[in-house]
PDB file of C-alpha atoms in Angstrom:
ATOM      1  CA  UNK A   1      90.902  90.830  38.339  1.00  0.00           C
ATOM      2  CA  UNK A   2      88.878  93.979  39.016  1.00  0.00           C
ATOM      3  CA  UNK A   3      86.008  92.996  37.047  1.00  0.00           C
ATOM      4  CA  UNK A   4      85.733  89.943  38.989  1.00  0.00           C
ATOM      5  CA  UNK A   5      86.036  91.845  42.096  1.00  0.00           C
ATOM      6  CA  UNK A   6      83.179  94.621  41.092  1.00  0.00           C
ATOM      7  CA  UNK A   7      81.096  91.361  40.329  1.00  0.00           C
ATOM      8  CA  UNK A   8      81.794  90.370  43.714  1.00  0.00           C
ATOM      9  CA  UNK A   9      80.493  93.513  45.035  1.00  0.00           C
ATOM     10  CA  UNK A  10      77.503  93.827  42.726  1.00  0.00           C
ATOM     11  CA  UNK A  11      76.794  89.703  43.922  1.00  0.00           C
ATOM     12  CA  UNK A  12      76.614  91.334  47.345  1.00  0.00           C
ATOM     13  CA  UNK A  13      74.614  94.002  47.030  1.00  0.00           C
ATOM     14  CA  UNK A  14      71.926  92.679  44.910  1.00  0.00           C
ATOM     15  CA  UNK A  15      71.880  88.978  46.575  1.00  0.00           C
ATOM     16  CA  UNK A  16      72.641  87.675  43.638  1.00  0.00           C
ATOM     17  CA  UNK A  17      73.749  83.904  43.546  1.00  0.00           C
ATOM     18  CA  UNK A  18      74.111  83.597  40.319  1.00  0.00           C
ATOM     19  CA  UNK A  19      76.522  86.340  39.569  1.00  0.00           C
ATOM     20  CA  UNK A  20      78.484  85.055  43.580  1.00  0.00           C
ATOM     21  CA  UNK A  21      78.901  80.998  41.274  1.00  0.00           C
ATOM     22  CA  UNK A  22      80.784  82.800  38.636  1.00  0.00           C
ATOM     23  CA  UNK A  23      83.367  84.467  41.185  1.00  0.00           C
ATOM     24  CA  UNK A  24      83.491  81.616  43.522  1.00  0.00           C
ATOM     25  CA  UNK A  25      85.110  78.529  42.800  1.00  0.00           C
ATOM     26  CA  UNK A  26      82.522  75.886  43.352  1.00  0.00           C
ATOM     27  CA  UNK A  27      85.056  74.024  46.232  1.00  0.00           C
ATOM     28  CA  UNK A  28      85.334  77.961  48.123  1.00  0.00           C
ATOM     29  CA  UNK A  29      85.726  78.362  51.908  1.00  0.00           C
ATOM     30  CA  UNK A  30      84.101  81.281  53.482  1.00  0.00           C
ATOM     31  CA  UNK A  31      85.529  81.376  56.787  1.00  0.00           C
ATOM     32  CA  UNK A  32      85.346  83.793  60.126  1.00  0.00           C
ATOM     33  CA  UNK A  33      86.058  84.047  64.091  1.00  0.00           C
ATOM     34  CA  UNK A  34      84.763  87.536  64.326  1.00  0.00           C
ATOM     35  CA  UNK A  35      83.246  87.606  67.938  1.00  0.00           C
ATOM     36  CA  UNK A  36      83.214  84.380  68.643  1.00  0.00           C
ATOM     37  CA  UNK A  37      83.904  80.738  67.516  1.00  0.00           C
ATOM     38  CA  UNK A  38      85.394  80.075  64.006  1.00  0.00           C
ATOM     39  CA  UNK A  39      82.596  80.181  61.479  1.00  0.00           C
ATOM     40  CA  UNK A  40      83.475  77.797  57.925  1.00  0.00           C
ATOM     41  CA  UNK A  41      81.463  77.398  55.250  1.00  0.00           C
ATOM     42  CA  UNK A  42      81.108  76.023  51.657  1.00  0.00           C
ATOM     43  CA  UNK A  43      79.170  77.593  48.987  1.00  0.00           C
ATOM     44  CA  UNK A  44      76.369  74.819  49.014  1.00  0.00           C
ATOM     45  CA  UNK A  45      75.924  76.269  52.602  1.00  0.00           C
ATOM     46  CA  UNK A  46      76.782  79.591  52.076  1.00  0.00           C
ATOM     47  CA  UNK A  47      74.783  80.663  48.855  1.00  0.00           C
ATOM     48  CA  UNK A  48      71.635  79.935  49.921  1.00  0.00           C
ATOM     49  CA  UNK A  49      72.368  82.736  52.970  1.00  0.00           C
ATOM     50  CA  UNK A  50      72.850  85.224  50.475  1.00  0.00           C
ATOM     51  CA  UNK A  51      69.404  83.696  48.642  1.00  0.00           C
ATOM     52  CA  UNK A  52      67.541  84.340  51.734  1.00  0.00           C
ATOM     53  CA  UNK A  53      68.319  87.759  52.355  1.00  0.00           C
ATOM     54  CA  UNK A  54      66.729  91.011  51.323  1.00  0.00           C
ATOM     55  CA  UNK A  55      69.317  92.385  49.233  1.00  0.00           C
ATOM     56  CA  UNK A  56      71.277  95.505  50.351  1.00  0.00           C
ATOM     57  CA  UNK A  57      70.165  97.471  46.741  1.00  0.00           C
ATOM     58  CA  UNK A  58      66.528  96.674  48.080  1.00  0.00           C
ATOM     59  CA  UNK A  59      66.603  98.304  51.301  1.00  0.00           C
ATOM     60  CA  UNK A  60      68.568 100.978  49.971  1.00  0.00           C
ATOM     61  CA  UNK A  61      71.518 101.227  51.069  1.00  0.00           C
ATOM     62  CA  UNK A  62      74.405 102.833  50.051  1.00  0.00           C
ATOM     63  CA  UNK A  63      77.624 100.620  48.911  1.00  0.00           C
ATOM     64  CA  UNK A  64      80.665 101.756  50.625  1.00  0.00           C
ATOM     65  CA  UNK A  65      82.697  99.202  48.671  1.00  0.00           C
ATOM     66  CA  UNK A  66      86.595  99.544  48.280  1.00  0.00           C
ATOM     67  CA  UNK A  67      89.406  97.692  46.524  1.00  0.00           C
ATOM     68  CA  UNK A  68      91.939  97.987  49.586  1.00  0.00           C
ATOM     69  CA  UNK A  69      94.500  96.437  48.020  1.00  0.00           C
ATOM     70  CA  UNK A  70      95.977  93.173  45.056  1.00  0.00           C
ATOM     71  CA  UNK A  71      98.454  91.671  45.578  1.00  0.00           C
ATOM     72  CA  UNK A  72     100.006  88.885  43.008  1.00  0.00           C
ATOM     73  CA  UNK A  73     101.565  86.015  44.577  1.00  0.00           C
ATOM     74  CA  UNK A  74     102.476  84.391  41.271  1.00  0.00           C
ATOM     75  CA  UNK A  75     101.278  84.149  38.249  1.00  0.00           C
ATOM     76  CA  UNK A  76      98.114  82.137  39.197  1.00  0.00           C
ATOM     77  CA  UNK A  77      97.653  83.584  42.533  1.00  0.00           C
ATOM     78  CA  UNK A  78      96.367  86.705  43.967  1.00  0.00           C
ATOM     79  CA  UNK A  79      95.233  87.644  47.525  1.00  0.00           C
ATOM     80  CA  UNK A  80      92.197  91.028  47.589  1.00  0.00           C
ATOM     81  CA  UNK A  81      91.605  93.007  50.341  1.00  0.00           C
ATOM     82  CA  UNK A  82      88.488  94.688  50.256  1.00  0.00           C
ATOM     83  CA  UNK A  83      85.773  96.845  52.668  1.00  0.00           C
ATOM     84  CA  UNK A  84      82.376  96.442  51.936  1.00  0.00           C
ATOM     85  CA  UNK A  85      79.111  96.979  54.316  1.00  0.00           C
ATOM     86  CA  UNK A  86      75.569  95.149  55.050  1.00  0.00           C
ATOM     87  CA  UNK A  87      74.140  96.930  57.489  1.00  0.00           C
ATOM     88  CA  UNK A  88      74.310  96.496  60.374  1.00  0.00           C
ATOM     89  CA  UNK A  89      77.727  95.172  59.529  1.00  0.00           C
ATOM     90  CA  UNK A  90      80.933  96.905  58.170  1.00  0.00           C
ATOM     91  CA  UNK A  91      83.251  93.529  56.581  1.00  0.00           C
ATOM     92  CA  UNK A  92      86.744  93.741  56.127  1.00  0.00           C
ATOM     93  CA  UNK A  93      87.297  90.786  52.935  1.00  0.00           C
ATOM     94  CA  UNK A  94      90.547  88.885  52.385  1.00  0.00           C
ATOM     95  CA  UNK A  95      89.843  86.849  49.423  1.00  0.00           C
ATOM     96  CA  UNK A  96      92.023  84.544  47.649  1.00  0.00           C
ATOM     97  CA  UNK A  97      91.905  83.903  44.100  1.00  0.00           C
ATOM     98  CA  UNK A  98      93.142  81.519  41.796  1.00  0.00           C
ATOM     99  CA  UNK A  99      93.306  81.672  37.754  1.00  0.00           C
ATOM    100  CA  UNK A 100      92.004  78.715  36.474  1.00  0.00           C
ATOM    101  CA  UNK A 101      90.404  77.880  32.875  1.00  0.00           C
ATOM    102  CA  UNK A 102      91.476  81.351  31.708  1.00  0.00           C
ATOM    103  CA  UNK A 103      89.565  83.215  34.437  1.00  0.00           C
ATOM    104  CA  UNK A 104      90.144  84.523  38.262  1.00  0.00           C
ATOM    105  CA  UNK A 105      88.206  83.087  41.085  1.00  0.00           C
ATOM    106  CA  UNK A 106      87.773  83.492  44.735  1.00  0.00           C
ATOM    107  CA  UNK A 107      89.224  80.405  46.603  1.00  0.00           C
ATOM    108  CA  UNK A 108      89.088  81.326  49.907  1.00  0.00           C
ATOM    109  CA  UNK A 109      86.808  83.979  51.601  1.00  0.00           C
ATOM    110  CA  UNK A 110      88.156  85.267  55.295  1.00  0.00           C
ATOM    111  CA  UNK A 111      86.674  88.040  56.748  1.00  0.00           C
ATOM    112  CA  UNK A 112      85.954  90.105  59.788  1.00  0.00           C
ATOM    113  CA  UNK A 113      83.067  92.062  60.672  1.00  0.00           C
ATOM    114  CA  UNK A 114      82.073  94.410  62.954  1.00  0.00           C
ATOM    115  CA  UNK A 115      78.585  96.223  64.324  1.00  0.00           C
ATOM    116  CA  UNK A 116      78.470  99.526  62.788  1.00  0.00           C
ATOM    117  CA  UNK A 117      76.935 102.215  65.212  1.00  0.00           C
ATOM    118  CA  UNK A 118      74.187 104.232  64.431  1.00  0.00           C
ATOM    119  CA  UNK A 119      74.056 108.030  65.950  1.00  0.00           C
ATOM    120  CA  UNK A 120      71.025 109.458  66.288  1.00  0.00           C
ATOM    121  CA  UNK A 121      69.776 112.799  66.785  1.00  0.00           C
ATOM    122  CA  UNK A 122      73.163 115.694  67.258  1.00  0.00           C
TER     123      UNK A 122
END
Protein backbone atom coordinates (compact mmCIF):
# COMPACT_ATOMS: atom_id res chain seq x y z
CA UNK A 1 0.00 0.00 0.00
CA UNK A 2 2.81 2.47 0.67
CA UNK A 3 4.65 1.76 -2.36
CA UNK A 4 1.69 2.53 -4.32
CA UNK A 5 1.19 5.62 -2.42
CA UNK A 6 5.06 6.92 -2.84
CA UNK A 7 4.32 6.15 -6.63
CA UNK A 8 1.50 8.36 -6.32
CA UNK A 9 3.60 11.05 -5.03
CA UNK A 10 6.56 10.53 -7.34
CA UNK A 11 3.49 10.52 -10.42
CA UNK A 12 2.88 13.99 -9.02
CA UNK A 13 5.88 15.47 -8.78
CA UNK A 14 7.47 14.44 -11.93
CA UNK A 15 4.11 14.67 -14.18
CA UNK A 16 4.38 11.45 -14.87
CA UNK A 17 1.30 9.68 -16.55
CA UNK A 18 2.61 6.71 -16.92
CA UNK A 19 3.64 5.91 -13.43
CA UNK A 20 -0.35 8.00 -12.29
CA UNK A 21 -2.10 4.57 -14.97
CA UNK A 22 -0.45 2.11 -12.74
CA UNK A 23 -1.98 3.65 -9.39
CA UNK A 24 -5.21 4.64 -10.86
CA UNK A 25 -7.75 2.33 -11.80
CA UNK A 26 -8.52 3.08 -15.38
CA UNK A 27 -12.59 3.79 -14.35
CA UNK A 28 -11.06 6.52 -11.29
CA UNK A 29 -12.98 9.65 -10.23
CA UNK A 30 -11.00 12.62 -9.29
CA UNK A 31 -13.41 14.80 -7.73
CA UNK A 32 -13.44 18.46 -5.82
CA UNK A 33 -15.72 21.55 -4.60
CA UNK A 34 -12.81 23.44 -3.22
CA UNK A 35 -13.90 27.16 -3.81
CA UNK A 36 -16.44 26.73 -5.87
CA UNK A 37 -18.67 24.31 -7.91
CA UNK A 38 -18.03 20.49 -7.72
CA UNK A 39 -15.20 19.64 -10.06
CA UNK A 40 -15.39 15.50 -11.46
CA UNK A 41 -13.23 14.02 -13.57
CA UNK A 42 -12.08 10.72 -15.22
CA UNK A 43 -8.62 9.83 -15.98
CA UNK A 44 -9.09 10.19 -19.88
CA UNK A 45 -9.77 13.86 -18.77
CA UNK A 46 -7.67 14.11 -16.01
CA UNK A 47 -4.23 12.63 -17.21
CA UNK A 48 -3.68 14.68 -19.88
CA UNK A 49 -3.76 17.81 -17.08
CA UNK A 50 -1.00 16.31 -15.42
CA UNK A 51 0.69 15.79 -19.22
CA UNK A 52 0.45 19.41 -19.75
CA UNK A 53 2.05 20.69 -16.84
CA UNK A 54 5.61 21.57 -16.01
CA UNK A 55 6.33 19.12 -13.47
CA UNK A 56 6.86 20.20 -9.81
CA UNK A 57 10.66 18.29 -9.82
CA UNK A 58 11.27 20.76 -12.86
CA UNK A 59 10.64 23.95 -11.29
CA UNK A 60 12.16 22.83 -8.25
CA UNK A 61 10.24 22.54 -5.76
CA UNK A 62 10.39 20.93 -2.70
CA UNK A 63 7.85 17.85 -1.94
CA UNK A 64 6.16 18.32 1.29
CA UNK A 65 4.42 14.96 0.85
CA UNK A 66 2.87 13.03 3.90
CA UNK A 67 1.11 9.73 4.52
CA UNK A 68 -1.60 11.28 7.00
CA UNK A 69 -3.13 8.34 7.66
CA UNK A 70 -4.54 4.16 6.20
CA UNK A 71 -7.10 3.02 7.11
CA UNK A 72 -8.43 -0.71 6.07
CA UNK A 73 -12.00 -1.00 5.54
CA UNK A 74 -11.83 -4.69 4.70
CA UNK A 75 -9.79 -6.78 3.25
CA UNK A 76 -10.04 -5.24 -0.29
CA UNK A 77 -10.58 -1.78 0.77
CA UNK A 78 -8.56 0.99 2.07
CA UNK A 79 -9.22 4.78 2.33
CA UNK A 80 -5.41 7.25 2.33
CA UNK A 81 -5.21 10.46 3.57
CA UNK A 82 -2.43 12.30 2.36
CA UNK A 83 -0.85 16.21 2.10
CA UNK A 84 0.99 16.95 -0.77
CA UNK A 85 1.77 20.56 -2.51
CA UNK A 86 1.94 22.14 -6.24
CA UNK A 87 2.60 25.39 -5.79
CA UNK A 88 0.69 27.59 -5.57
CA UNK A 89 -1.50 24.96 -4.03
CA UNK A 90 -1.25 22.97 -0.70
CA UNK A 91 -3.88 19.53 -1.43
CA UNK A 92 -5.28 17.68 1.24
CA UNK A 93 -5.89 13.81 -0.73
CA UNK A 94 -8.55 11.31 0.34
CA UNK A 95 -8.01 8.48 -1.92
CA UNK A 96 -9.75 5.30 -2.07
CA UNK A 97 -8.25 2.17 -3.06
CA UNK A 98 -9.29 -1.08 -4.02
CA UNK A 99 -7.14 -4.49 -4.34
CA UNK A 100 -7.81 -5.94 -7.43
CA UNK A 101 -5.66 -8.53 -9.65
CA UNK A 102 -3.23 -8.86 -6.72
CA UNK A 103 -2.43 -5.13 -6.54
CA UNK A 104 -3.86 -1.76 -4.73
CA UNK A 105 -5.33 1.00 -6.73
CA UNK A 106 -6.76 4.38 -6.30
CA UNK A 107 -10.58 4.32 -7.01
CA UNK A 108 -11.63 7.45 -6.06
CA UNK A 109 -9.56 10.72 -5.77
CA UNK A 110 -11.32 13.64 -3.42
CA UNK A 111 -9.45 16.40 -2.49
CA UNK A 112 -9.28 19.93 -1.26
CA UNK A 113 -6.94 22.57 -1.98
CA UNK A 114 -6.05 25.68 -0.86
CA UNK A 115 -3.76 28.94 -2.06
CA UNK A 116 -0.65 28.77 -0.17
CA UNK A 117 0.69 32.34 0.80
CA UNK A 118 3.87 33.54 -0.01
CA UNK A 119 5.72 36.09 2.60
CA UNK A 120 8.05 38.16 1.35
CA UNK A 121 10.70 40.20 2.70
CA UNK A 122 10.69 40.04 7.18
Amino acid sequence: MVAVLNDYFEGLRHSDTQRLRRVFHEQAVYATASHGQPLVLRMDEYLPIVDARPSPASKGEVGTDEIVSIEFVGHATALAKLRCSILPRSFLDVLTLIHVDGHWQVIAKVFHWDEEVQVLGG
